DNA sequence: GTGAAAGCGCTAACAT
DNA sequence: ATGTTAGCGCTTTCAC
């Protein structure tokens, strides 16, 4: 089973390599009988062209790279197929790369581009650490989607929600429901991505409603547990409950964190939302199956991805560039908040 | 920012291309000063070698391919980093490819091998459709891990749990706790992978305990919803509850499915485990945060992966091959089963 | 210790 | 419609 090359196939068929190449690549200028004959042999011998050689030769691909920060980033669960479809609609293949939270996405992106001759890139999640480097070294169009970037980076394509505003929205919703002692499960202490922004929105909502900010109600996620995980939500919620601080509601900066927090509350023998109201962030599908269903801010992921793809297509065609599009979140009112106004 | 090639770097440094190559690849036979000088330029200009060209040339890599069936397969959540580490320990890089449930993994595997000159492959999840094709066309060592394969394929490496036996175990556990009317949320009707085996284990456990099999208590997952998903568990559990069939316990063939089933039970105003005991399968982390924590059969994923990696390493070194290793599952006794013996 | 040159498997321009 | 050939960017002999 030695690796067959295009030459072998050509020899087997008694044709030239370019004819085989044409047959494989649906080139119009080829006799359909020849083509069939070749494809039959290809199939029979299960020949698969060496993609490295192809990439090396081909001057430009129709491939878009998608770089996701955070393997298993639950927020993107199930979105890959959707991205694939959206890109396919406009004639692009896609190649996915998930990197861990620790990896430097700039370098990874550069490597992806060089390796694959990509047509464009979509960055998903996480935050952009050194935009300058990206600007300097990536010379194909790219768009950031649900990524925390410096907001004054107005020269690059960005599709996101306004984390600050949306956090404000949901905390304000708690307040409108009569809650005044509101705890927050924030990001890790050093978080400069969405965690920071969501905490800020929380503070602003309190301030706007004349509620004094109480640092004792801010539970930062532990940095020895995965960021935004249930395990982290569970752990810090337990501490919060044990701290003796009084509160009637909790804002967890992600749904998964809220899921962990639920459990801590139940462990303490308390009820949701009777004893504690809980809200999350992201509005992922799982919230629907939580008990009670979690009230959250839904990010319109599909729309955002469609928008990102569209933006990228425009950039590739040289039409438009440097647009920052913010989507509004949607208050996903479910069953985890109790109205305690009188 | 045109793409730099090794030639450009060579020119910039006033050396030949081979010297640059040597510098980049830690070749021993190179003057350390020259090397430093080159690497400085490389860094300054942020040169990244074109991997396609490299792959094309290089006779063999140290890369192992991991092919996962089912994008976002929750069962492998968080395992990738672990796999990466395990492979790294024995000096292999790894490249991950997640494919959707519908894709044909055989073809994908063949392409991966051809494209990357892989040293070995690990297949994760799903089932092997045409083992013959793999045998025929993949000429590097490979191991199947947590994959449903024809069990008489005794000539290939397989690491798995015995799905039938483990299902038997947990259903038997329910019976020992006094349950005799036990429903099952099975795989989709056409499931020939683990769903089939787990259903079989269920039947055997009933039989061994002298309980008559009642087809009315078998809820096959819907095929218009994702397989093994919460949404599916929720939907079919709702139907089951509405069906009028009596039962005191449910065995869901995956934890995620059980999660959806929980919700349907709560929706019906019932309690777990007081009204219905529920058990799952897989023992993923999330079970811990469910309320009540889900009793399940834990698959020892880490151990299985370590074993798979070890097996692969052996196969690569030509030491050993064609071993089928079955791991025992572990009964994860949590809080979702009520003892109703008297 | 370093450079020149061959060639990995493919595509595309050119020739026929 | 098909064959011939140059060359993509790299590694690796083989000289020096």
CSV table of C-alpha atoms in Angstrom, one decimal, chain A residues 12-213:
chain,number,residue,atom,x,y,z
A,12,UNK,CA,-2.0,3.5,-14.7
A,13,UNK,CA,-4.3,5.3,-17.0
A,14,UNK,CA,-1.8,6.0,-19.7
A,15,UNK,CA,-2.3,9.7,-19.6
A,16,UNK,CA,-0.3,12.7,-18.4
A,17,UNK,CA,-0.3,14.0,-14.9
A,18,UNK,CA,-2.1,17.2,-15.8
A,19,UNK,CA,-5.0,15.2,-17.2
A,20,UNK,CA,-5.3,13.4,-13.9
A,21,UNK,CA,-5.1,16.7,-12.1
A,22,UNK,CA,-7.9,18.1,-14.4
A,23,UNK,CA,-10.1,15.1,-13.7
A,24,UNK,CA,-9.6,15.5,-10.0
A,25,UNK,CA,-10.3,19.2,-10.0
A,26,UNK,CA,-13.4,19.3,-12.2
A,27,UNK,CA,-11.6,21.2,-14.8
A,28,UNK,CA,-14.0,22.0,-17.7
A,29,UNK,CA,-11.6,21.3,-20.5
A,30,UNK,CA,-11.4,17.6,-20.3
A,31,UNK,CA,-13.1,14.8,-22.2
A,32,UNK,CA,-15.8,13.3,-20.0
A,33,UNK,CA,-14.9,9.8,-21.0
A,34,UNK,CA,-11.2,10.3,-20.1
A,35,UNK,CA,-12.3,11.8,-16.8
A,36,UNK,CA,-14.5,8.9,-15.9
A,37,UNK,CA,-11.9,6.4,-16.7
A,38,UNK,CA,-9.4,8.3,-14.5
A,39,UNK,CA,-11.8,8.7,-11.7
A,40,UNK,CA,-12.6,5.0,-11.8
A,41,UNK,CA,-8.9,4.2,-11.3
A,42,UNK,CA,-8.6,6.8,-8.6
A,43,UNK,CA,-11.5,5.2,-6.7
A,44,UNK,CA,-10.2,1.7,-7.3
A,45,UNK,CA,-6.8,2.5,-5.9
A,46,UNK,CA,-8.2,4.9,-3.4
A,47,UNK,CA,-5.8,7.6,-4.4
A,48,UNK,CA,-5.9,10.7,-2.3
A,49,UNK,CA,-3.9,13.7,-3.5
A,50,UNK,CA,-1.3,15.0,-1.2
A,51,UNK,CA,-2.7,18.2,0.1
A,52,UNK,CA,0.6,19.6,1.1
A,53,UNK,CA,1.8,19.5,-2.4
A,54,UNK,CA,-1.4,21.1,-3.5
A,55,UNK,CA,-1.2,23.9,-1.0
A,56,UNK,CA,2.3,24.5,-2.0
A,57,UNK,CA,1.5,24.9,-5.6
A,58,UNK,CA,-1.9,26.5,-5.7
A,59,UNK,CA,-1.6,30.3,-5.7
A,60,UNK,CA,-4.8,30.8,-3.7
A,61,UNK,CA,-7.2,28.7,-1.9
A,62,UNK,CA,-10.8,29.2,-1.1
A,63,UNK,CA,-10.2,28.4,2.5
A,64,UNK,CA,-11.1,30.5,5.5
A,65,UNK,CA,-9.5,29.8,8.8
A,66,UNK,CA,-11.4,29.8,12.0
A,67,UNK,CA,-9.4,30.1,15.1
A,68,UNK,CA,-11.2,29.4,18.4
A,69,UNK,CA,-9.7,30.3,21.7
A,70,UNK,CA,-10.4,27.8,24.3
A,71,UNK,CA,-10.8,24.2,23.4
A,72,UNK,CA,-14.2,23.0,24.2
A,73,UNK,CA,-15.4,26.5,24.6
A,74,UNK,CA,-19.0,25.6,25.4
A,75,UNK,CA,-20.3,28.8,24.0
A,76,UNK,CA,-19.4,27.7,20.5
A,77,UNK,CA,-20.8,24.2,20.9
A,78,UNK,CA,-22.6,23.2,17.8
A,79,UNK,CA,-21.7,26.4,16.0
A,80,UNK,CA,-19.0,24.9,13.9
A,81,UNK,CA,-21.4,23.2,11.5
A,82,UNK,CA,-23.2,26.4,11.2
A,83,UNK,CA,-20.1,28.3,10.4
A,84,UNK,CA,-19.2,25.7,7.9
A,85,UNK,CA,-22.6,26.1,6.2
A,86,UNK,CA,-22.5,29.8,6.1
A,87,UNK,CA,-19.0,29.8,4.5
A,88,UNK,CA,-20.0,27.2,2.1
A,89,UNK,CA,-22.9,29.3,0.9
A,90,UNK,CA,-20.4,31.8,-0.4
A,91,UNK,CA,-18.1,29.3,-1.7
A,92,UNK,CA,-15.5,28.9,1.0
A,93,UNK,CA,-14.1,25.9,2.7
A,94,UNK,CA,-13.2,26.2,6.2
A,95,UNK,CA,-10.5,24.9,8.5
A,96,UNK,CA,-11.0,24.9,12.2
A,97,UNK,CA,-8.3,25.3,14.8
A,98,UNK,CA,-9.1,25.2,18.5
A,99,UNK,CA,-6.4,26.4,20.7
A,100,UNK,CA,-6.2,26.2,24.5
A,101,UNK,CA,-6.7,29.3,26.6
A,102,UNK,CA,-3.0,29.6,27.2
A,103,UNK,CA,-1.9,29.5,23.7
A,104,UNK,CA,-1.0,32.7,22.0
A,105,UNK,CA,-3.5,33.0,19.2
A,106,UNK,CA,-1.5,35.6,17.3
A,107,UNK,CA,1.3,33.1,16.5
A,108,UNK,CA,-1.2,30.4,15.8
A,109,UNK,CA,-3.0,32.6,13.4
A,110,UNK,CA,0.1,33.5,11.6
A,111,UNK,CA,1.1,29.9,11.2
A,112,UNK,CA,-2.3,29.0,9.9
A,113,UNK,CA,-2.1,31.7,7.3
A,114,UNK,CA,1.3,30.8,6.1
A,115,UNK,CA,0.6,27.1,6.1
A,116,UNK,CA,-2.6,27.1,4.2
A,117,UNK,CA,-2.6,30.2,2.1
A,118,UNK,CA,-5.9,31.2,3.6
A,119,UNK,CA,-8.2,33.6,2.0
A,120,UNK,CA,-9.4,35.0,5.3
A,121,UNK,CA,-9.6,34.4,9.0
A,122,UNK,CA,-12.2,34.5,11.7
A,123,UNK,CA,-11.2,34.8,15.3
A,124,UNK,CA,-13.7,33.4,17.8
A,125,UNK,CA,-13.7,34.0,21.5
A,126,UNK,CA,-11.0,35.0,23.9
A,127,UNK,CA,-9.3,38.2,23.5
A,128,UNK,CA,-6.8,39.8,21.3
A,129,UNK,CA,-3.5,40.2,23.1
A,130,UNK,CA,-1.3,41.9,20.6
A,131,UNK,CA,-3.3,43.4,17.8
A,132,UNK,CA,-0.3,45.2,16.5
A,133,UNK,CA,1.4,41.9,15.8
A,134,UNK,CA,-1.6,40.7,13.9
A,135,UNK,CA,-1.8,43.9,11.9
A,136,UNK,CA,1.8,43.5,11.2
A,137,UNK,CA,2.0,39.9,10.2
A,138,UNK,CA,-1.4,38.9,8.9
A,139,UNK,CA,-1.9,40.3,5.5
A,140,UNK,CA,-5.2,38.7,4.7
A,141,UNK,CA,-8.6,39.9,5.7
A,142,UNK,CA,-9.8,38.9,9.2
A,143,UNK,CA,-12.7,39.5,11.5
A,144,UNK,CA,-13.0,39.2,15.2
A,145,UNK,CA,-16.2,37.6,16.4
A,146,UNK,CA,-17.3,37.6,20.1
A,147,UNK,CA,-13.8,38.6,20.9
A,148,UNK,CA,-12.8,41.2,23.4
A,149,UNK,CA,-10.6,43.7,21.7
A,150,UNK,CA,-9.5,47.1,22.5
A,151,UNK,CA,-12.5,49.1,21.5
A,152,UNK,CA,-10.4,51.9,20.0
A,153,UNK,CA,-9.1,49.4,17.4
A,154,UNK,CA,-11.6,50.9,15.0
A,155,UNK,CA,-9.7,49.8,12.0
A,156,UNK,CA,-10.5,46.2,12.2
A,157,UNK,CA,-13.6,44.1,11.7
A,158,UNK,CA,-15.3,43.2,14.9
A,159,UNK,CA,-18.6,41.5,15.6
A,160,UNK,CA,-19.5,41.3,19.2
A,161,UNK,CA,-22.1,42.2,21.8
A,162,UNK,CA,-21.5,45.0,24.2
A,163,UNK,CA,-20.7,43.0,27.3
A,164,UNK,CA,-20.8,45.9,29.6
A,165,UNK,CA,-24.2,47.0,28.4
A,166,UNK,CA,-25.7,43.6,28.4
A,167,UNK,CA,-24.4,42.9,31.9
A,168,UNK,CA,-26.0,46.2,32.9
A,169,UNK,CA,-29.2,45.0,31.3
A,170,UNK,CA,-29.5,41.9,33.3
A,171,UNK,CA,-28.4,43.3,36.6
A,172,UNK,CA,-30.8,46.1,36.0
A,173,UNK,CA,-33.5,43.5,35.4
A,174,UNK,CA,-32.7,42.0,38.8
A,175,UNK,CA,-33.0,45.3,40.4
A,176,UNK,CA,-36.3,46.0,38.7
A,177,UNK,CA,-37.5,42.7,40.3
A,178,UNK,CA,-36.8,44.2,43.7
A,179,UNK,CA,-33.3,42.9,44.3
A,180,UNK,CA,-30.8,45.2,45.9
A,181,UNK,CA,-28.3,42.8,47.5
A,182,UNK,CA,-26.9,41.3,44.4
A,183,UNK,CA,-23.8,39.1,44.3
A,184,UNK,CA,-21.7,38.5,41.2
A,185,UNK,CA,-19.6,35.6,40.2
A,186,UNK,CA,-17.0,37.5,38.2
A,187,UNK,CA,-14.1,36.3,36.0
A,188,UNK,CA,-10.8,35.4,37.5
A,189,UNK,CA,-9.0,38.3,39.2
A,190,UNK,CA,-6.7,38.9,36.3
A,191,UNK,CA,-9.4,38.7,33.6
A,192,UNK,CA,-9.1,41.4,31.0
A,193,UNK,CA,-11.5,40.0,28.6
A,194,UNK,CA,-15.3,39.7,29.0
A,195,UNK,CA,-15.0,39.1,32.7
A,196,UNK,CA,-13.8,42.6,33.3
A,197,UNK,CA,-16.5,44.1,31.1
A,198,UNK,CA,-19.3,42.2,32.7
A,199,UNK,CA,-18.1,43.2,36.1
A,200,UNK,CA,-18.1,46.8,35.0
A,201,UNK,CA,-21.6,46.5,33.7
A,202,UNK,CA,-22.7,45.1,37.1
A,203,UNK,CA,-21.1,48.1,38.9
A,204,UNK,CA,-22.7,50.6,36.6
A,205,UNK,CA,-26.2,49.1,37.0
A,206,UNK,CA,-25.8,49.3,40.8
A,207,UNK,CA,-24.6,52.8,40.6
A,208,UNK,CA,-27.4,53.9,38.2
A,209,UNK,CA,-29.9,52.5,40.7
A,210,UNK,CA,-28.4,54.1,43.7
A,211,UNK,CA,-27.1,50.9,45.2
A,212,UNK,CA,-23.8,50.9,47.0
A,213,UNK,CA,-21.2,48.6,45.6
